[in-house]
């Protein structure tokens, strides 16, 4: 299989996408929007420096990988309630969250519900349970995601292609739609995070049409949420979690696995940093978890003035 790849400026410079040296440069440079690329957690995003006492966070795809690490990070950040959604067993995540809730006086309640996020009824029922259990919801992390085998469009399987859209887009839509009334009523940080990807706007030029188009749609979805609910205090971000080996990426071709050098924590802890307080200047925009957050904050004026980190047509 010959996959055509492309590395846009924000992903690092690559002369020949095929040469390992170029791939390694991406690893080393990471991104160019800020100078420092992070591949592991660091003090500025330490979740124990965030105090989410009283707030409730919901994480989809929470049974493993990035979702599980994110749930644990919100427990470390002092959250009082966690809602874990996934199709598979959530016992291990629940236990890990309870063990991570170590703040003096922290009392964490974890609500774990087996849900297919693309199923409207199941999502609505889960949100009714959230309301009944906590009476509030402050943070939503749309992390559940699916990939399909890399294939040219005519060679792709229709069912698996649309399955990616069902989980990544319908799932994000259903969960966010059902959660928004609670977020609007919330007295907390009213944050929606969508786990998008660098694949939204680069890297795979071929063979990744299902995944790439859903991840691109995530960027616009975050922008819509920001515009429609910004005046009600809701902020939304679409993130690139980094290159991380998880069950989902473990099927990638060997030659790409060298791109996966980031820890789960750099993604999870950056998400907690995003939810630390509503950052209206960053709302509706794309954020890479590889970007050093202090350097990102230093570019606040540039981002707002240039309306950066959004998808636009070049004309
Ligand atoms: C966290 O915030 C709560 C109230 O929002 C406060 O009572 C508590 O002292 C804070 N904890 C820390 C460690 O700052
Ligand atoms: C966001 O959460 C932080 C930490 O709990 C809190 O200090 C802050 O007041 C919250 N902001 C809003 C707007 O609720
Ligand atoms: C998870 O916990 C529930 C309730 O404690 C239990 O019924 C179930 O068997 C557990 N699942 C696994 C896979 O151990
Ligand atoms: C959605 O979930 C409900 C309740 O579990 C189930 O009855 C229904 O068949 C599901 N719908 C689809 C389209 O899978």
GROMACS .gro file of C-alpha atoms in nm, residues 28-309:
model
  282
   28UNK     CA    1   1.150   1.633   1.738
   29UNK     CA    2   0.988   1.953   1.621
   30UNK     CA    3   0.638   1.829   1.684
   31UNK     CA    4   0.470   2.147   1.583
   32UNK     CA    5   0.580   2.491   1.485
   33UNK     CA    6   0.292   2.700   1.615
   34UNK     CA    7   0.471   2.718   1.946
   35UNK     CA    8   0.843   2.654   1.991
   36UNK     CA    9   0.829   2.375   2.244
   37UNK     CA   10   0.670   2.041   2.156
   38UNK     CA   11   0.567   1.839   2.459
   39UNK     CA   12   0.552   1.461   2.451
   40UNK     CA   13   0.495   1.397   2.820
   41UNK     CA   14   0.333   1.578   3.110
   42UNK     CA   15   0.503   1.888   3.258
   43UNK     CA   16   0.442   2.119   3.555
   44UNK     CA   17   0.216   2.372   3.377
   45UNK     CA   18  -0.048   2.105   3.308
   46UNK     CA   19  -0.014   1.913   3.635
   47UNK     CA   20  -0.377   1.819   3.715
   48UNK     CA   21  -0.316   1.845   4.089
   49UNK     CA   22  -0.273   2.221   4.034
   50UNK     CA   23  -0.632   2.248   3.914
   51UNK     CA   24  -0.912   2.257   4.168
   52UNK     CA   25  -1.237   2.128   4.022
   53UNK     CA   26  -1.403   2.072   4.359
   54UNK     CA   27  -1.779   2.064   4.313
   55UNK     CA   28  -1.761   2.011   3.936
   56UNK     CA   29  -1.873   1.709   3.733
   57UNK     CA   30  -1.692   1.586   3.420
   58UNK     CA   31  -1.819   1.338   3.163
   59UNK     CA   32  -1.577   1.136   2.949
   60UNK     CA   33  -1.675   0.912   2.658
   61UNK     CA   34  -1.467   0.614   2.549
   62UNK     CA   35  -1.356   0.602   2.912
   63UNK     CA   36  -1.282   0.231   2.939
   64UNK     CA   37  -0.928   0.251   2.808
   65UNK     CA   38  -0.653   0.457   2.647
   66UNK     CA   39  -0.686   0.835   2.638
   67UNK     CA   40  -1.037   0.825   2.786
   68UNK     CA   41  -0.927   0.629   3.091
   69UNK     CA   42  -0.620   0.852   3.147
   70UNK     CA   43  -0.840   1.161   3.113
   71UNK     CA   44  -1.090   1.033   3.369
   72UNK     CA   45  -0.805   0.966   3.612
   73UNK     CA   46  -0.665   1.316   3.548
   74UNK     CA   47  -1.001   1.477   3.630
   75UNK     CA   48  -1.010   1.275   3.952
   76UNK     CA   49  -0.663   1.409   4.036
   77UNK     CA   50  -0.790   1.760   3.959
   78UNK     CA   51  -1.033   1.729   4.247
   79UNK     CA   52  -1.355   1.676   4.051
   80UNK     CA   53  -1.649   1.579   4.273
   81UNK     CA   54  -1.827   1.377   4.006
   82UNK     CA   55  -1.721   1.174   3.706
   83UNK     CA   56  -1.945   1.022   3.442
   84UNK     CA   57  -1.775   0.743   3.250
   85UNK     CA   58  -1.933   0.628   2.925
   86UNK     CA   59  -1.815   0.337   2.709
   87UNK     CA   60  -1.945   0.023   2.548
   88UNK     CA   61  -1.693  -0.199   2.726
   89UNK     CA   62  -1.641  -0.268   3.096
   90UNK     CA   63  -1.564   0.043   3.303
   91UNK     CA   64  -1.467  -0.123   3.632
   92UNK     CA   65  -1.093  -0.070   3.587
   93UNK     CA   66  -1.137   0.300   3.504
   94UNK     CA   67  -1.375   0.350   3.796
   95UNK     CA   68  -1.128   0.187   4.036
   96UNK     CA   69  -0.838   0.392   3.896
   97UNK     CA   70  -1.038   0.717   3.936
   98UNK     CA   71  -1.133   0.634   4.294
   99UNK     CA   72  -0.770   0.556   4.374
  100UNK     CA   73  -0.658   0.886   4.214
  101UNK     CA   74  -0.903   1.100   4.415
  102UNK     CA   75  -0.656   1.166   4.692
  103UNK     CA   76  -0.718   1.528   4.789
  104UNK     CA   77  -0.782   1.595   5.151
  105UNK     CA   78  -1.158   1.613   5.183
  106UNK     CA   79  -1.222   1.508   4.821
  107UNK     CA   80  -1.526   1.292   4.791
  108UNK     CA   81  -1.554   1.158   4.438
  109UNK     CA   82  -1.867   0.994   4.304
  110UNK     CA   83  -1.823   0.795   3.983
  111UNK     CA   84  -2.118   0.709   3.761
  112UNK     CA   85  -2.020   0.445   3.504
  113UNK     CA   86  -2.267   0.364   3.228
  114UNK     CA   87  -2.228   0.126   2.935
  115UNK     CA   88  -2.342   0.328   2.638
  116UNK     CA   89  -2.306   0.323   2.262
  117UNK     CA   90  -2.255   0.697   2.205
  118UNK     CA   91  -2.406   0.675   1.857
  119UNK     CA   92  -2.738   0.548   2.000
  120UNK     CA   93  -2.974   0.841   2.073
  121UNK     CA   94  -3.188   0.652   2.324
  122UNK     CA   95  -2.892   0.522   2.522
  123UNK     CA   96  -2.728   0.865   2.533
  124UNK     CA   97  -3.053   1.038   2.641
  125UNK     CA   98  -3.107   0.776   2.913
  126UNK     CA   99  -2.750   0.819   3.035
  127UNK     CA  100  -2.790   1.198   3.052
  128UNK     CA  101  -3.112   1.157   3.252
  129UNK     CA  102  -2.910   0.949   3.500
  130UNK     CA  103  -2.644   1.220   3.516
  131UNK     CA  104  -2.911   1.476   3.601
  132UNK     CA  105  -3.067   1.249   3.861
  133UNK     CA  106  -2.731   1.157   4.022
  134UNK     CA  107  -2.549   1.490   4.019
  135UNK     CA  108  -2.806   1.754   3.919
  136UNK     CA  109  -2.531   1.920   3.714
  137UNK     CA  110  -2.267   1.870   3.447
  138UNK     CA  111  -1.974   2.106   3.391
  139UNK     CA  112  -1.726   1.943   3.154
  140UNK     CA  113  -1.773   1.707   2.858
  141UNK     CA  114  -1.488   1.524   2.687
  142UNK     CA  115  -1.596   1.364   2.358
  143UNK     CA  116  -1.319   1.110   2.331
  144UNK     CA  117  -1.487   0.796   2.195
  145UNK     CA  118  -1.353   0.731   1.848
  146UNK     CA  119  -1.325   0.470   1.578
  147UNK     CA  120  -1.089   0.409   1.288
  148UNK     CA  121  -1.132   0.194   0.981
  149UNK     CA  122  -0.858   0.004   0.799
  150UNK     CA  123  -0.658   0.233   0.568
  151UNK     CA  124  -0.796   0.196   0.217
  152UNK     CA  125  -0.853   0.387  -0.104
  153UNK     CA  126  -1.213   0.502  -0.129
  154UNK     CA  127  -1.328   0.248  -0.390
  155UNK     CA  128  -1.163  -0.031  -0.193
  156UNK     CA  129  -1.308   0.072   0.142
  157UNK     CA  130  -1.590  -0.118   0.308
  158UNK     CA  131  -1.910   0.083   0.329
  159UNK     CA  132  -2.010  -0.049   0.672
  160UNK     CA  133  -1.676   0.023   0.839
  161UNK     CA  134  -1.649   0.362   0.665
  162UNK     CA  135  -1.985   0.473   0.805
  163UNK     CA  136  -1.912   0.314   1.144
  164UNK     CA  137  -1.632   0.569   1.180
  165UNK     CA  138  -1.883   0.848   1.111
  166UNK     CA  139  -2.135   0.694   1.353
  167UNK     CA  140  -1.894   0.688   1.645
  168UNK     CA  141  -1.688   1.000   1.572
  169UNK     CA  142  -1.958   1.236   1.451
  170UNK     CA  143  -2.294   1.098   1.552
  171UNK     CA  144  -2.149   1.001   1.891
  172UNK     CA  145  -2.003   1.347   1.950
  173UNK     CA  146  -2.326   1.505   1.830
  174UNK     CA  147  -2.557   1.291   2.047
  175UNK     CA  148  -2.354   1.335   2.365
  176UNK     CA  149  -2.303   1.708   2.318
  177UNK     CA  150  -2.666   1.766   2.219
  178UNK     CA  151  -2.793   1.586   2.528
  179UNK     CA  152  -2.533   1.752   2.755
  180UNK     CA  153  -2.575   2.115   2.646
  181UNK     CA  154  -2.888   2.193   2.852
  182UNK     CA  155  -2.701   2.078   3.166
  183UNK     CA  156  -2.386   2.268   3.069
  184UNK     CA  157  -2.583   2.588   3.013
  185UNK     CA  158  -2.739   2.555   3.361
  186UNK     CA  159  -2.403   2.472   3.518
  187UNK     CA  160  -2.234   2.710   3.757
  188UNK     CA  161  -1.899   2.558   3.669
  189UNK     CA  162  -1.666   2.577   3.375
  190UNK     CA  163  -1.904   2.478   3.092
  191UNK     CA  164  -1.635   2.318   2.877
  192UNK     CA  165  -1.676   2.089   2.576
  193UNK     CA  166  -1.365   1.913   2.446
  194UNK     CA  167  -1.373   1.714   2.124
  195UNK     CA  168  -1.083   1.478   2.061
  196UNK     CA  169  -1.004   1.550   1.697
  197UNK     CA  170  -0.667   1.482   1.537
  198UNK     CA  171  -0.385   1.620   1.328
  199UNK     CA  172  -0.550   1.401   1.062
  200UNK     CA  173  -0.823   1.669   1.040
  201UNK     CA  174  -0.598   1.887   0.828
  202UNK     CA  175  -0.290   1.698   0.732
  203UNK     CA  176  -0.076   1.390   0.732
  204UNK     CA  177  -0.287   1.140   0.536
  205UNK     CA  178  -0.353   1.254   0.181
  206UNK     CA  179  -0.479   0.910   0.081
  207UNK     CA  180  -0.628   0.599   0.244
  208UNK     CA  181  -0.781   0.778   0.542
  209UNK     CA  182  -1.100   0.936   0.408
  210UNK     CA  183  -1.336   0.812   0.681
  211UNK     CA  184  -1.121   0.912   0.977
  212UNK     CA  185  -0.985   1.232   0.822
  213UNK     CA  186  -1.326   1.370   0.727
  214UNK     CA  187  -1.473   1.303   1.073
  215UNK     CA  188  -1.178   1.471   1.241
  216UNK     CA  189  -1.214   1.772   1.012
  217UNK     CA  190  -1.586   1.790   1.094
  218UNK     CA  191  -1.489   1.796   1.465
  219UNK     CA  192  -1.313   2.128   1.413
  220UNK     CA  193  -1.624   2.289   1.266
  221UNK     CA  194  -1.846   2.130   1.530
  222UNK     CA  195  -1.636   2.290   1.805
  223UNK     CA  196  -1.670   2.623   1.625
  224UNK     CA  197  -2.049   2.587   1.601
  225UNK     CA  198  -2.076   2.507   1.972
  226UNK     CA  199  -1.862   2.809   2.055
  227UNK     CA  200  -2.078   3.039   1.840
  228UNK     CA  201  -2.415   2.898   1.942
  229UNK     CA  202  -2.352   2.872   2.317
  230UNK     CA  203  -2.069   3.117   2.380
  231UNK     CA  204  -2.310   3.381   2.511
  232UNK     CA  205  -2.433   3.122   2.762
  233UNK     CA  206  -2.082   3.070   2.893
  234UNK     CA  207  -2.001   2.748   2.706
  235UNK     CA  208  -1.654   2.708   2.554
  236UNK     CA  209  -1.554   2.434   2.308
  237UNK     CA  210  -1.221   2.310   2.178
  238UNK     CA  211  -1.116   2.047   1.924
  239UNK     CA  212  -0.785   1.891   2.017
  240UNK     CA  213  -0.507   1.684   1.869
  241UNK     CA  214  -0.419   1.450   2.154
  242UNK     CA  215  -0.071   1.378   2.019
  243UNK     CA  216   0.069   1.061   1.871
  244UNK     CA  217  -0.012   0.791   2.123
  245UNK     CA  218  -0.004   0.414   2.103
  246UNK     CA  219  -0.347   0.291   2.209
  247UNK     CA  220  -0.569   0.000   2.104
  248UNK     CA  221  -0.696   0.228   1.829
  249UNK     CA  222  -0.359   0.324   1.679
  250UNK     CA  223  -0.188  -0.009   1.736
  251UNK     CA  224  -0.314  -0.124   1.394
  252UNK     CA  225  -0.124   0.152   1.212
  253UNK     CA  226   0.148   0.053   0.965
  254UNK     CA  227   0.485  -0.010   1.134
  255UNK     CA  228   0.648   0.284   0.957
  256UNK     CA  229   0.410   0.529   1.128
  257UNK     CA  230   0.447   0.389   1.473
  258UNK     CA  231   0.756   0.604   1.520
  259UNK     CA  232   0.516   0.900   1.514
  260UNK     CA  233   0.354   0.771   1.828
  261UNK     CA  234   0.585   0.891   2.100
  262UNK     CA  235   0.350   1.084   2.326
  263UNK     CA  236   0.223   0.966   2.661
  264UNK     CA  237  -0.144   0.938   2.751
  265UNK     CA  238  -0.078   1.194   3.023
  266UNK     CA  239   0.027   1.476   2.791
  267UNK     CA  240  -0.321   1.455   2.633
  268UNK     CA  241  -0.513   1.390   2.956
  269UNK     CA  242  -0.340   1.666   3.153
  270UNK     CA  243  -0.374   1.920   2.870
  271UNK     CA  244  -0.749   1.851   2.871
  272UNK     CA  245  -0.764   1.924   3.244
  273UNK     CA  246  -0.568   2.246   3.178
  274UNK     CA  247  -0.825   2.341   2.911
  275UNK     CA  248  -1.106   2.285   3.162
  276UNK     CA  249  -0.928   2.475   3.442
  277UNK     CA  250  -1.129   2.786   3.359
  278UNK     CA  251  -1.326   2.887   3.049
  279UNK     CA  252  -1.077   3.031   2.797
  280UNK     CA  253  -1.304   3.230   2.568
  281UNK     CA  254  -1.007   3.348   2.359
  282UNK     CA  255  -0.937   2.986   2.264
  283UNK     CA  256  -1.296   2.870   2.225
  284UNK     CA  257  -1.399   2.727   1.886
  285UNK     CA  258  -1.035   2.659   1.802
  286UNK     CA  259  -0.797   2.369   1.747
  287UNK     CA  260  -0.540   2.293   2.016
  288UNK     CA  261  -0.261   2.038   1.994
  289UNK     CA  262  -0.175   1.872   2.324
  290UNK     CA  263   0.185   1.877   2.203
  291UNK     CA  264   0.190   2.256   2.231
  292UNK     CA  265   0.345   2.396   2.544
  293UNK     CA  266   0.048   2.568   2.708
  294UNK     CA  267   0.245   2.862   2.849
  295UNK     CA  268   0.381   2.940   2.502
  296UNK     CA  269   0.028   2.900   2.365
  297UNK     CA  270  -0.109   3.148   2.620
  298UNK     CA  271   0.167   3.393   2.528
  299UNK     CA  272   0.023   3.393   2.173
  300UNK     CA  273  -0.328   3.479   2.293
  301UNK     CA  274  -0.339   3.821   2.124
  302UNK     CA  275  -0.198   3.684   1.797
  303UNK     CA  276  -0.459   3.404   1.799
  304UNK     CA  277  -0.751   3.639   1.865
  305UNK     CA  278  -0.635   3.915   1.626
  306UNK     CA  279  -0.561   3.672   1.345
  307UNK     CA  280  -0.862   3.451   1.426
  308UNK     CA  281  -0.616   3.160   1.413
  309UNK     CA  282  -0.647   2.785   1.473
   0.00000   0.00000   0.00000
